Coordinates of C-alpha atoms in Angstrom, one line a residue:
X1 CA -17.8 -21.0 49.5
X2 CA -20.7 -19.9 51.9
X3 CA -23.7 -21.6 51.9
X4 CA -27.3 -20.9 52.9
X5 CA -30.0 -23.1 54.1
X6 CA -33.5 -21.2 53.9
X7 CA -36.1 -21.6 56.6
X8 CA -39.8 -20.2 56.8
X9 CA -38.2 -16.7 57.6
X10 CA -35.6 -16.7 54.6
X11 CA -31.9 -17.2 54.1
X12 CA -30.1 -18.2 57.2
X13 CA -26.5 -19.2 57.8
X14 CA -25.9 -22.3 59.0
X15 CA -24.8 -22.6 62.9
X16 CA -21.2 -21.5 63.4
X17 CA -21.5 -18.8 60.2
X18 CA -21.8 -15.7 59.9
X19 CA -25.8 -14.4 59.1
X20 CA -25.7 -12.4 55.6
X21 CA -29.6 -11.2 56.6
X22 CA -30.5 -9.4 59.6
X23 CA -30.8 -6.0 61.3
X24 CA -29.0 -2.6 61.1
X25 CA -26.5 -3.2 64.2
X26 CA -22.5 -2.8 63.6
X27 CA -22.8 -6.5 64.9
X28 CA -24.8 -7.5 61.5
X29 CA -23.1 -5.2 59.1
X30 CA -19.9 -6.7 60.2
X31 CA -21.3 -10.6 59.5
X32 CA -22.8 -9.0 55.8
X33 CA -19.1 -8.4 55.1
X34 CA -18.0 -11.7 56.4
X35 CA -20.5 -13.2 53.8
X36 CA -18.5 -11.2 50.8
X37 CA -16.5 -13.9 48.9
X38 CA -12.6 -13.2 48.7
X39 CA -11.3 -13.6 44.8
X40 CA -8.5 -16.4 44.9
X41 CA -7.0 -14.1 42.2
X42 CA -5.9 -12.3 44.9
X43 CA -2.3 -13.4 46.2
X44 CA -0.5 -11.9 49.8
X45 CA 0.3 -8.5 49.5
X46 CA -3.0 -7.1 47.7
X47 CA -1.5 -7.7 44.2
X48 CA -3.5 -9.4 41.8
X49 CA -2.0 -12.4 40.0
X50 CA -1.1 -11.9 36.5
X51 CA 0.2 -15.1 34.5
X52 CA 0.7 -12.1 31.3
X53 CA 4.2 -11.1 31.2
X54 CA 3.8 -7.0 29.6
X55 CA 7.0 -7.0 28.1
X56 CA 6.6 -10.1 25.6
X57 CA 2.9 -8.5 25.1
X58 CA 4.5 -5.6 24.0
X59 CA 7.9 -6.8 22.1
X60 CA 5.4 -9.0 19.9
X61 CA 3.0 -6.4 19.4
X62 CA 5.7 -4.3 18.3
X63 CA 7.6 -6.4 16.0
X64 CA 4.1 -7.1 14.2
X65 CA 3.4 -3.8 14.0
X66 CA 6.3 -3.1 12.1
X67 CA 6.1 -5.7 9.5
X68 CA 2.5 -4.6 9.5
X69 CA 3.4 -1.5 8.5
X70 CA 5.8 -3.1 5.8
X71 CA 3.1 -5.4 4.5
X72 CA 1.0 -2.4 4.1
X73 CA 3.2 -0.2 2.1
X74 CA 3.9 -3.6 -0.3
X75 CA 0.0 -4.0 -0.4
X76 CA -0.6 -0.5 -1.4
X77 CA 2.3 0.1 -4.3
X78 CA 0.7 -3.4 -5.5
X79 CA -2.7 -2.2 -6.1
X80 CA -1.4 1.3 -7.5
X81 CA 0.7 -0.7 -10.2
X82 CA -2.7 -3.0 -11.2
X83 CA -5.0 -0.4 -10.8
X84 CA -2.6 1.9 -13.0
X85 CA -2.3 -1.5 -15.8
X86 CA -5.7 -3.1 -15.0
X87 CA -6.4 -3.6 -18.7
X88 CA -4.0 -5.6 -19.0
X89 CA -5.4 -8.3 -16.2
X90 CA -8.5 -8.6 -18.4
X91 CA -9.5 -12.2 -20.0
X92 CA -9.2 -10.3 -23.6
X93 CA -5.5 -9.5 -22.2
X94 CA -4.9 -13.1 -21.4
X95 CA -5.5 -12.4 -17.7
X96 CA -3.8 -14.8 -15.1
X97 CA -3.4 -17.9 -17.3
X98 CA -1.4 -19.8 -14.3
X99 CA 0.9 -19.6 -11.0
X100 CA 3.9 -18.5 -13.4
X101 CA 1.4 -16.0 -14.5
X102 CA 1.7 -14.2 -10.6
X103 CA 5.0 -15.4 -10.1
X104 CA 7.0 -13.5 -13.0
X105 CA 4.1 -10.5 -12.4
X106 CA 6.1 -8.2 -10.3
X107 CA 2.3 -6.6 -9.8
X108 CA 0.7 -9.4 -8.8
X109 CA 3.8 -10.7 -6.5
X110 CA 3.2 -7.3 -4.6
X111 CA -0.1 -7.5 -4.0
X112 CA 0.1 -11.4 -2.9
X113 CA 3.6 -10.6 -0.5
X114 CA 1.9 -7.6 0.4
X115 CA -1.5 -9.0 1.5
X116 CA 0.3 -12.2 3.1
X117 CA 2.2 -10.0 5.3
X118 CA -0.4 -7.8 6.1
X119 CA -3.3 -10.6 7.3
X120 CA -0.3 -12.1 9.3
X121 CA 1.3 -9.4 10.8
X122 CA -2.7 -7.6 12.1
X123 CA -3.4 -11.1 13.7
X124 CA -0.1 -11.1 15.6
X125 CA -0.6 -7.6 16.6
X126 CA -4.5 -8.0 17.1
X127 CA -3.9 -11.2 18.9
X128 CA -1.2 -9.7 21.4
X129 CA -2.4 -6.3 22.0
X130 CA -6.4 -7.5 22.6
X131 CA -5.0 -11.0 24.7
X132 CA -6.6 -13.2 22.2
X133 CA -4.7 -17.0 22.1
X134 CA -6.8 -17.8 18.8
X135 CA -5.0 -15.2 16.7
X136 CA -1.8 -15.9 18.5
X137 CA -2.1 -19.1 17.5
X138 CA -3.1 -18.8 14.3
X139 CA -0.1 -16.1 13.5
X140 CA 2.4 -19.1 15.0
X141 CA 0.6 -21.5 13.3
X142 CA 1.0 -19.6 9.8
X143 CA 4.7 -18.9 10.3
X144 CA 5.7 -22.4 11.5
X145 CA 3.9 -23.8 8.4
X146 CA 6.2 -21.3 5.9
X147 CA 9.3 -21.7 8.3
X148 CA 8.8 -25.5 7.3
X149 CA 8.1 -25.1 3.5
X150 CA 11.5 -23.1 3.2
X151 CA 12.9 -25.3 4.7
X152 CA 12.0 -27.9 2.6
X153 CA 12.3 -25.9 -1.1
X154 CA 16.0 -25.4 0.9
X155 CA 16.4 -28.8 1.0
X156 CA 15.2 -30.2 -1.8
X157 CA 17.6 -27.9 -4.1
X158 CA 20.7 -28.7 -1.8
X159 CA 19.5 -32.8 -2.8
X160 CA 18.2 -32.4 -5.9
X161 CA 20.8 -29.5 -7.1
X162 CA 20.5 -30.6 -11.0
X163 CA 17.1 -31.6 -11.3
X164 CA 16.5 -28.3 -9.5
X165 CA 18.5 -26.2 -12.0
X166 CA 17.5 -28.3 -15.1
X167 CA 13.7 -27.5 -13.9
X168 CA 14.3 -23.4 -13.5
X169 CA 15.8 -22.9 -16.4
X170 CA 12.9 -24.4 -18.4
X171 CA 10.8 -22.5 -16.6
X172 CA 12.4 -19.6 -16.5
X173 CA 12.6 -20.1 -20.7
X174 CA 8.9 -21.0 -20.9
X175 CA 7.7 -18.1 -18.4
X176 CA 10.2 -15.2 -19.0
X177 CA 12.3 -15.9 -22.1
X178 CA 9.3 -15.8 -24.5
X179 CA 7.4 -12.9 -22.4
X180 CA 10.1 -10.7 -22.7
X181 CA 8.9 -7.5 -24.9
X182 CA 4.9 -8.6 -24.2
X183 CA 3.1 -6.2 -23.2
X184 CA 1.7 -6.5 -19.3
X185 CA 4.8 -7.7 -18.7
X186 CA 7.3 -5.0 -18.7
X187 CA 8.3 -4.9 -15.2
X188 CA 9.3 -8.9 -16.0
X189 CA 11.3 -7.2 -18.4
X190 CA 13.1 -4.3 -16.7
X191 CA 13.8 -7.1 -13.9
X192 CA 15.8 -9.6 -16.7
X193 CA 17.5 -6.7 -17.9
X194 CA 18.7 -5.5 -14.4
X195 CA 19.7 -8.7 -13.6
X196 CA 21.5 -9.0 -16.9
X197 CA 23.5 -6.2 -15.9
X198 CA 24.6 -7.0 -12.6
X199 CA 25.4 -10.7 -12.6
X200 CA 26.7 -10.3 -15.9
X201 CA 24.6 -13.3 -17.7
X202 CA 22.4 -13.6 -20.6
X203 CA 19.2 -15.8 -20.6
X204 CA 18.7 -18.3 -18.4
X205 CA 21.0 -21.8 -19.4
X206 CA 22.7 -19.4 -22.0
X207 CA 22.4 -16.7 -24.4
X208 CA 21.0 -19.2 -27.1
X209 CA 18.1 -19.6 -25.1
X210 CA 16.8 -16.0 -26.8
X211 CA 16.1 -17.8 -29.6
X212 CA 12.8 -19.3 -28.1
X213 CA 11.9 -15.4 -28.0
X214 CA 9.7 -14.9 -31.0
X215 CA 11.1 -10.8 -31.4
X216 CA 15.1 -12.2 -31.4
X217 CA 14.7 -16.0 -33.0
X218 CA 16.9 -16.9 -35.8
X219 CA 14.6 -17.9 -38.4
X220 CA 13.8 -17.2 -41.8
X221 CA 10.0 -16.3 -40.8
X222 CA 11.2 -13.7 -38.3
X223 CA 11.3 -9.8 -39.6
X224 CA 11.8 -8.3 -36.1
X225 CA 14.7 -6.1 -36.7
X226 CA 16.0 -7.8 -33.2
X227 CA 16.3 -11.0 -35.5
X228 CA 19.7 -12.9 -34.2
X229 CA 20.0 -11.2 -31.4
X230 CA 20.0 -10.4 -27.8
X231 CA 18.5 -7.4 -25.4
X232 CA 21.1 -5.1 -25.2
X233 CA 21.5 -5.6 -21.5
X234 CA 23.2 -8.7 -22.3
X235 CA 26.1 -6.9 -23.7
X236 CA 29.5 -6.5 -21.5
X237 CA 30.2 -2.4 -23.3
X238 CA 26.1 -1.1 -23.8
X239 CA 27.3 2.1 -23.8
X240 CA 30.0 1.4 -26.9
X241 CA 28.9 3.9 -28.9
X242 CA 28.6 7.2 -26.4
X243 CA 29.2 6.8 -22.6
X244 CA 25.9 8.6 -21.6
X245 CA 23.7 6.6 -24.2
X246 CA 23.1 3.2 -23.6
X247 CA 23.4 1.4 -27.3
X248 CA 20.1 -0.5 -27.2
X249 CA 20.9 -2.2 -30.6
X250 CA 24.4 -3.6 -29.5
X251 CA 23.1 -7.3 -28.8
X252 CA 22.3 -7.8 -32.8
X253 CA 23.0 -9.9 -35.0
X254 CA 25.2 -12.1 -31.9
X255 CA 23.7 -15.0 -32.9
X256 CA 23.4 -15.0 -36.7
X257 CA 25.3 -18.1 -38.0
X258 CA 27.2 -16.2 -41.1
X259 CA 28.6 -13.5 -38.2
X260 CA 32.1 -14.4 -38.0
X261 CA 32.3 -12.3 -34.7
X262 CA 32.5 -14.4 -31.4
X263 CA 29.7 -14.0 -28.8
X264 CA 31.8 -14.0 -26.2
X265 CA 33.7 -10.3 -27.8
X266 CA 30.6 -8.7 -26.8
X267 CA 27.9 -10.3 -24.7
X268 CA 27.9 -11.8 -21.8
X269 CA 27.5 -15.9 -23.0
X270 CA 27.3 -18.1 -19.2
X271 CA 23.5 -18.7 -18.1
X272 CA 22.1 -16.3 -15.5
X273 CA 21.0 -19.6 -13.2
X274 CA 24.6 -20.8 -13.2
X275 CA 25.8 -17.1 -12.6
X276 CA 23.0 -17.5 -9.5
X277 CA 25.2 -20.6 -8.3
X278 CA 28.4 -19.4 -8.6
X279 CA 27.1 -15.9 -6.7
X280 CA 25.8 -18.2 -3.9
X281 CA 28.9 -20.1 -3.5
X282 CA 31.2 -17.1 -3.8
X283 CA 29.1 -15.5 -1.5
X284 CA 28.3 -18.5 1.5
X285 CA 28.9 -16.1 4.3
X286 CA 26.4 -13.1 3.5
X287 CA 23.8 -15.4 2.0
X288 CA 24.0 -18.0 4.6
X289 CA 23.5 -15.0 7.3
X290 CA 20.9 -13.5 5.7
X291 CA 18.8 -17.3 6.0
X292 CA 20.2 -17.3 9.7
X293 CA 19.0 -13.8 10.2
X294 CA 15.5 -14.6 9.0
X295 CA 15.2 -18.3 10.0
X296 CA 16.0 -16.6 14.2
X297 CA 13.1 -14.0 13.3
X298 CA 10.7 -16.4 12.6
X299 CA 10.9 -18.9 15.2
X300 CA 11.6 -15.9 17.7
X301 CA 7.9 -14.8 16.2
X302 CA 6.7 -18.2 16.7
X303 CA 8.2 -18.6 20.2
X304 CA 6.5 -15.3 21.9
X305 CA 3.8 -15.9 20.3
X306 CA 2.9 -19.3 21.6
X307 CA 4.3 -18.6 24.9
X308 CA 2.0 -15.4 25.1
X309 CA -1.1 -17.7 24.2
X310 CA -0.3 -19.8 26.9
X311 CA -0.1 -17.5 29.5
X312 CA -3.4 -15.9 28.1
X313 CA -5.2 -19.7 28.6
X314 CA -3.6 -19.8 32.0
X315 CA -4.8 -15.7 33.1
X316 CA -8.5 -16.8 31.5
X317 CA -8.4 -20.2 33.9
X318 CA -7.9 -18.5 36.8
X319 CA -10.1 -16.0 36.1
X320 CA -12.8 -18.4 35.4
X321 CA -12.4 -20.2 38.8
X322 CA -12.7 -17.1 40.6
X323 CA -15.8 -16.1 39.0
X324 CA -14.6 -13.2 37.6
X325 CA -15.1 -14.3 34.0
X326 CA -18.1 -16.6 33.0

Protein backbone atom coordinates (compact mmCIF):
# COMPACT_ATOMS: atom_id res chain seq x y z
CA UNK A 1 0.00 0.00 0.00
CA UNK A 2 1.10 3.82 -0.44
CA UNK A 3 2.03 5.68 2.23
CA UNK A 4 2.20 9.38 3.15
CA UNK A 5 4.45 11.22 5.44
CA UNK A 6 2.95 14.82 6.11
CA UNK A 7 5.21 17.89 6.36
CA UNK A 8 4.31 21.60 7.21
CA UNK A 9 2.90 21.94 3.59
CA UNK A 10 0.65 18.67 3.75
CA UNK A 11 0.75 15.14 2.46
CA UNK A 12 3.78 14.35 0.59
CA UNK A 13 5.06 11.04 -0.92
CA UNK A 14 7.94 9.78 0.32
CA UNK A 15 11.22 10.09 -2.03
CA UNK A 16 11.10 7.66 -5.03
CA UNK A 17 6.90 7.75 -5.04
CA UNK A 18 4.73 9.16 -6.82
CA UNK A 19 3.15 12.78 -5.19
CA UNK A 20 -0.79 12.24 -4.88
CA UNK A 21 -0.95 16.38 -4.09
CA UNK A 22 0.22 18.91 -6.41
CA UNK A 23 -0.55 21.04 -9.45
CA UNK A 24 -2.78 20.80 -12.65
CA UNK A 25 0.16 19.52 -15.14
CA UNK A 26 -0.34 16.11 -17.13
CA UNK A 27 2.88 15.32 -15.19
CA UNK A 28 0.84 15.49 -11.70
CA UNK A 29 -2.44 14.05 -12.87
CA UNK A 30 -0.48 11.20 -14.15
CA UNK A 31 1.28 10.62 -10.36
CA UNK A 32 -2.69 11.17 -8.83
CA UNK A 33 -3.46 7.98 -10.80
CA UNK A 34 -0.31 6.31 -9.81
CA UNK A 35 -1.59 6.88 -6.09
CA UNK A 36 -5.02 4.91 -6.97
CA UNK A 37 -4.85 1.51 -5.22
CA UNK A 38 -5.25 -1.60 -7.66
CA UNK A 39 -7.97 -4.21 -6.10
CA UNK A 40 -6.08 -7.69 -5.68
CA UNK A 41 -9.60 -9.01 -6.64
CA UNK A 42 -8.44 -8.34 -9.85
CA UNK A 43 -6.63 -11.33 -11.64
CA UNK A 44 -4.62 -11.06 -15.43
CA UNK A 45 -6.99 -10.44 -18.03
CA UNK A 46 -9.40 -7.74 -16.31
CA UNK A 47 -11.77 -10.53 -14.93
CA UNK A 48 -12.60 -10.34 -11.46
CA UNK A 49 -12.09 -13.39 -9.28
CA UNK A 50 -15.17 -15.19 -8.33
CA UNK A 51 -14.71 -18.27 -5.81
CA UNK A 52 -19.06 -18.65 -6.46
CA UNK A 53 -19.62 -21.30 -8.96
CA UNK A 54 -23.42 -19.91 -10.72
CA UNK A 55 -24.43 -23.12 -11.60
CA UNK A 56 -24.46 -24.87 -8.03
CA UNK A 57 -25.97 -21.30 -6.93
CA UNK A 58 -28.63 -21.89 -9.14
CA UNK A 59 -29.25 -25.88 -9.17
CA UNK A 60 -29.70 -25.42 -5.16
CA UNK A 61 -31.81 -22.57 -5.54
CA UNK A 62 -33.81 -24.43 -7.78
CA UNK A 63 -34.23 -27.69 -6.18
CA UNK A 64 -35.40 -25.55 -2.91
CA UNK A 65 -37.61 -23.74 -4.72
CA UNK A 66 -39.41 -26.60 -5.75
CA UNK A 67 -39.85 -28.36 -2.54
CA UNK A 68 -40.67 -24.89 -1.35
CA UNK A 69 -43.36 -24.80 -3.40
CA UNK A 70 -44.38 -28.41 -2.31
CA UNK A 71 -44.15 -27.44 1.39
CA UNK A 72 -46.37 -24.61 0.64
CA UNK A 73 -49.23 -26.40 -0.97
CA UNK A 74 -48.95 -29.12 2.18
CA UNK A 75 -48.89 -26.05 4.56
CA UNK A 76 -51.89 -24.51 3.01
CA UNK A 77 -54.41 -27.72 2.56
CA UNK A 78 -53.28 -28.18 6.44
CA UNK A 79 -54.61 -25.06 7.67
CA UNK A 80 -57.83 -25.25 5.30
CA UNK A 81 -58.65 -28.81 6.94
CA UNK A 82 -58.15 -27.10 10.83
CA UNK A 83 -59.54 -24.03 10.07
CA UNK A 84 -62.61 -25.97 8.31
CA UNK A 85 -62.66 -28.51 11.87
CA UNK A 86 -61.17 -25.90 14.33
CA UNK A 87 -63.84 -26.88 16.97
CA UNK A 88 -62.68 -29.82 17.25
CA UNK A 89 -58.89 -28.64 18.34
CA UNK A 90 -60.54 -26.93 21.32
CA UNK A 91 -59.67 -27.97 25.13
CA UNK A 92 -63.58 -28.80 25.51
CA UNK A 93 -62.87 -31.15 22.30
CA UNK A 94 -59.98 -32.80 24.06
CA UNK A 95 -57.53 -30.67 21.97
CA UNK A 96 -53.94 -32.12 21.35
CA UNK A 97 -53.69 -34.48 24.45
CA UNK A 98 -50.11 -35.85 23.15
CA UNK A 99 -47.53 -36.59 20.14
CA UNK A 100 -50.02 -39.60 19.06
CA UNK A 101 -52.50 -36.87 19.16
CA UNK A 102 -50.54 -35.00 15.84
CA UNK A 103 -49.28 -38.10 14.70
CA UNK A 104 -52.72 -40.06 13.81
CA UNK A 105 -54.18 -36.25 12.99
CA UNK A 106 -53.90 -36.29 9.29
CA UNK A 107 -54.63 -32.29 9.90
CA UNK A 108 -52.14 -31.66 12.13
CA UNK A 109 -49.45 -34.00 10.25
CA UNK A 110 -50.05 -31.51 7.28
CA UNK A 111 -49.64 -28.51 8.82
CA UNK A 112 -46.36 -29.86 10.85
CA UNK A 113 -44.74 -31.66 7.25
CA UNK A 114 -45.98 -28.77 5.57
CA UNK A 115 -44.40 -26.03 7.75
CA UNK A 116 -41.06 -28.21 8.22
CA UNK A 117 -40.63 -28.19 4.59
CA UNK A 118 -41.47 -24.89 4.02
CA UNK A 119 -38.98 -23.07 6.84
CA UNK A 120 -36.37 -25.48 5.27
CA UNK A 121 -36.75 -25.24 1.84
CA UNK A 122 -37.04 -20.71 2.01
CA UNK A 123 -33.63 -20.98 3.97
CA UNK A 124 -31.96 -23.07 1.25
CA UNK A 125 -33.42 -20.97 -1.38
CA UNK A 126 -32.93 -17.56 0.69
CA UNK A 127 -29.48 -18.78 1.66
CA UNK A 128 -28.34 -19.53 -2.06
CA UNK A 129 -30.08 -16.97 -4.05
CA UNK A 130 -28.95 -13.83 -1.43
CA UNK A 131 -25.14 -15.63 -0.87
CA UNK A 132 -25.76 -16.06 2.72
CA UNK A 133 -23.43 -19.24 4.41
CA UNK A 134 -25.63 -18.86 7.69
CA UNK A 135 -28.83 -20.11 6.08
CA UNK A 136 -26.76 -22.47 3.99
CA UNK A 137 -25.63 -23.83 6.78
CA UNK A 138 -28.42 -23.99 8.77
CA UNK A 139 -30.56 -25.74 5.81
CA UNK A 140 -27.44 -28.51 5.76
CA UNK A 141 -27.29 -28.55 9.21
CA UNK A 142 -31.19 -29.38 9.45
CA UNK A 143 -31.14 -32.07 6.83
CA UNK A 144 -27.94 -33.88 8.01
CA UNK A 145 -29.64 -34.03 11.54
CA UNK A 146 -33.08 -35.82 9.89
CA UNK A 147 -30.81 -37.78 7.34
CA UNK A 148 -29.26 -39.19 10.73
CA UNK A 149 -32.51 -39.73 12.73
CA UNK A 150 -33.80 -41.95 9.72
CA UNK A 151 -31.18 -43.54 9.71
CA UNK A 152 -31.37 -44.47 13.06
CA UNK A 153 -35.44 -45.26 13.41
CA UNK A 154 -34.06 -47.55 10.06
CA UNK A 155 -31.85 -49.15 12.18
CA UNK A 156 -33.22 -49.66 15.20
CA UNK A 157 -36.33 -51.60 13.53
CA UNK A 158 -33.88 -53.73 11.32
CA UNK A 159 -32.25 -54.73 15.21
CA UNK A 160 -34.93 -54.48 17.18
CA UNK A 161 -37.56 -56.01 14.54
CA UNK A 162 -39.99 -57.58 17.37
CA UNK A 163 -39.72 -55.15 19.97
CA UNK A 164 -40.37 -52.70 17.08
CA UNK A 165 -43.59 -54.51 15.92
CA UNK A 166 -44.73 -55.54 19.50
CA UNK A 167 -44.40 -51.56 20.35
CA UNK A 168 -46.61 -50.40 17.01
CA UNK A 169 -49.13 -52.47 17.37
CA UNK A 170 -49.96 -51.30 20.91
CA UNK A 171 -49.76 -48.08 19.76
CA UNK A 172 -51.39 -48.30 16.95
CA UNK A 173 -54.42 -50.16 19.30
CA UNK A 174 -54.20 -47.43 21.96
CA UNK A 175 -54.01 -44.35 19.33
CA UNK A 176 -56.18 -45.58 16.39
CA UNK A 177 -58.11 -48.71 17.28
CA UNK A 178 -60.16 -46.99 20.03
CA UNK A 179 -60.37 -43.50 17.94
CA UNK A 180 -61.84 -45.06 15.19
CA UNK A 181 -65.70 -43.59 14.76
CA UNK A 182 -64.55 -40.33 17.27
CA UNK A 183 -65.33 -37.52 16.04
CA UNK A 184 -62.16 -35.06 15.00
CA UNK A 185 -60.87 -37.99 13.90
CA UNK A 186 -62.36 -39.05 10.78
CA UNK A 187 -59.61 -38.67 8.37
CA UNK A 188 -57.76 -41.31 10.94
CA UNK A 189 -60.69 -43.23 9.99
CA UNK A 190 -60.97 -43.01 6.20
CA UNK A 191 -57.04 -43.73 6.34
CA UNK A 192 -57.62 -47.36 8.38
CA UNK A 193 -60.31 -48.12 6.15
CA UNK A 194 -58.26 -47.44 2.99
CA UNK A 195 -55.58 -49.24 4.25
CA UNK A 196 -57.89 -52.08 5.16
CA UNK A 197 -58.81 -52.37 1.70
CA UNK A 198 -55.61 -52.37 -0.05
CA UNK A 199 -53.31 -54.55 2.01
CA UNK A 200 -56.12 -56.66 2.74
CA UNK A 201 -55.76 -56.66 6.85
CA UNK A 202 -57.96 -55.93 9.70
CA UNK A 203 -56.75 -54.06 12.85
CA UNK A 204 -53.47 -53.88 13.70
CA UNK A 205 -52.02 -57.52 15.36
CA UNK A 206 -55.43 -58.91 14.18
CA UNK A 207 -59.08 -58.45 13.75
CA UNK A 208 -59.63 -59.21 17.52
CA UNK A 209 -57.92 -56.13 18.30
CA UNK A 210 -61.60 -54.25 17.46
CA UNK A 211 -62.67 -55.36 20.49
CA UNK A 212 -60.65 -52.60 22.44
CA UNK A 213 -63.03 -50.27 20.16
CA UNK A 214 -65.79 -49.25 22.55
CA UNK A 215 -68.63 -49.02 19.16
CA UNK A 216 -67.56 -52.93 18.04
CA UNK A 217 -66.54 -54.67 21.72
CA UNK A 218 -68.04 -57.88 22.58
CA UNK A 219 -69.58 -57.23 25.80
CA UNK A 220 -72.73 -57.46 27.46
CA UNK A 221 -72.59 -53.54 28.34
CA UNK A 222 -72.26 -52.64 24.67
CA UNK A 223 -75.68 -51.62 22.62
CA UNK A 224 -73.85 -50.28 19.51
CA UNK A 225 -75.50 -52.07 16.85
CA UNK A 226 -71.67 -52.63 15.51
CA UNK A 227 -71.49 -54.97 18.70
CA UNK A 228 -69.16 -58.10 17.58
CA UNK A 229 -67.97 -56.72 14.87
CA UNK A 230 -65.68 -55.15 12.41
CA UNK A 231 -65.70 -51.93 9.96
CA UNK A 232 -66.86 -53.05 6.91
CA UNK A 233 -63.68 -52.34 5.19
CA UNK A 234 -62.29 -55.31 6.78
CA UNK A 235 -64.38 -57.54 4.80
CA UNK A 236 -62.78 -59.51 1.55
CA UNK A 237 -66.65 -59.11 -0.69
CA UNK A 238 -67.98 -55.28 0.88
CA UNK A 239 -70.03 -55.09 -1.96
CA UNK A 240 -71.90 -58.72 -1.30
CA UNK A 241 -74.99 -57.52 -1.45
CA UNK A 242 -75.06 -55.12 -4.75
CA UNK A 243 -71.90 -54.48 -6.80
CA UNK A 244 -72.28 -50.63 -6.77
CA UNK A 245 -73.25 -50.46 -2.94
CA UNK A 246 -70.69 -50.99 -0.57
CA UNK A 247 -72.44 -53.26 2.31
CA UNK A 248 -71.38 -51.16 5.33
CA UNK A 249 -72.95 -53.68 7.83
CA UNK A 250 -71.06 -56.84 6.36
CA UNK A 251 -68.30 -56.96 9.19
CA UNK A 252 -71.09 -57.85 12.05
CA UNK A 253 -71.49 -60.09 14.21
CA UNK A 254 -67.67 -61.70 12.94
CA UNK A 255 -66.70 -61.90 16.31
CA UNK A 256 -69.71 -62.96 18.36
CA UNK A 257 -68.69 -66.31 20.14
CA UNK A 258 -72.22 -68.20 19.42
CA UNK A 259 -71.50 -67.36 15.37
CA UNK A 260 -70.69 -70.65 14.06
CA UNK A 261 -69.42 -68.84 10.81
CA UNK A 262 -65.45 -68.63 10.47
CA UNK A 263 -63.88 -65.16 10.33
CA UNK A 264 -61.76 -66.00 7.91
CA UNK A 265 -65.13 -66.76 5.20
CA UNK A 266 -65.53 -63.15 5.24
CA UNK A 267 -63.04 -60.79 6.62
CA UNK A 268 -59.80 -60.34 6.23
CA UNK A 269 -58.18 -62.04 9.84
CA UNK A 270 -53.87 -61.32 9.47
CA UNK A 271 -52.74 -57.99 11.32
CA UNK A 272 -52.28 -54.96 9.08
CA UNK A 273 -48.53 -54.46 10.76
CA UNK A 274 -47.61 -57.99 9.75
CA UNK A 275 -49.37 -57.36 6.29
CA UNK A 276 -46.84 -54.06 6.35
CA UNK A 277 -43.86 -56.73 6.69
CA UNK A 278 -44.74 -59.04 4.39
CA UNK A 279 -45.42 -55.93 1.72
CA UNK A 280 -41.84 -54.72 2.56
CA UNK A 281 -40.23 -57.97 1.96
CA UNK A 282 -42.28 -58.87 -1.08
CA UNK A 283 -41.46 -55.64 -2.27
CA UNK A 284 -37.34 -55.09 -1.39
CA UNK A 285 -36.58 -53.69 -4.68
CA UNK A 286 -39.13 -50.70 -5.04
CA UNK A 287 -39.07 -49.86 -1.30
CA UNK A 288 -35.42 -50.16 -1.03
CA UNK A 289 -35.13 -47.65 -4.16
CA UNK A 290 -37.48 -45.34 -3.01
CA UNK A 291 -34.94 -44.99 0.53
CA UNK A 292 -31.91 -44.86 -2.11
CA UNK A 293 -33.79 -42.28 -4.10
CA UNK A 294 -34.38 -39.99 -1.12
CA UNK A 295 -31.32 -40.88 1.02
CA UNK A 296 -29.07 -39.39 -2.68
CA UNK A 297 -31.42 -36.25 -2.46
CA UNK A 298 -30.59 -35.43 0.78
CA UNK A 299 -27.07 -35.60 1.06
CA UNK A 300 -26.96 -34.13 -2.64
CA UNK A 301 -28.89 -31.10 -0.64
CA UNK A 302 -26.49 -31.24 2.05
CA UNK A 303 -23.43 -31.49 -0.33
CA UNK A 304 -24.15 -28.15 -2.55
CA UNK A 305 -25.21 -26.56 0.10
CA UNK A 306 -22.08 -26.71 2.25
CA UNK A 307 -19.83 -26.50 -0.69
CA UNK A 308 -21.84 -23.23 -1.73
CA UNK A 309 -21.23 -21.77 1.90
CA UNK A 310 -17.78 -22.32 1.60
CA UNK A 311 -17.15 -20.68 -1.41
CA UNK A 312 -19.35 -17.76 -0.11
CA UNK A 313 -16.71 -17.55 3.15
CA UNK A 314 -13.90 -17.74 0.62
CA UNK A 315 -15.61 -14.68 -2.06
CA UNK A 316 -16.33 -12.61 1.46
CA UNK A 317 -12.37 -13.08 2.49
CA UNK A 318 -11.11 -11.88 -0.42
CA UNK A 319 -13.33 -9.26 -0.62
CA UNK A 320 -12.48 -8.17 2.75
CA UNK A 321 -8.64 -8.04 2.09
CA UNK A 322 -9.16 -5.97 -0.79
CA UNK A 323 -11.16 -3.40 0.99
CA UNK A 324 -14.05 -3.80 -0.90
CA UNK A 325 -16.19 -5.08 1.90
CA UNK A 326 -15.63 -3.81 5.53
Amino acid sequence: PISFQPNRRGYQAPPGKPSCHGGNNNNAKRQRRQCQPMPRAIVSGGRRTNFVNPCIKYALFFFNFVFWLAGSLILGIGVAAAFMKREAFDSASGGVKDIFSVIFDATLVFIAFGALVFLLTFAGCLGSLRDNACLLKFFALSLFVIFLAECAAAIAVFVLKDRAIDYVETVLKANMITMYREERYEDTQNFIDWYHKNLACCGAASYRDWNDNKYFACNANNTSPERCGVPFSCCKKMNDIDDRVINTMCGYHVTNPRNTEQPEARIWTVGCVEATRKYIENNVIPVAGVAIAVSVVQLTAIFLSRVLAGQIQDQVTLLRRTGELV
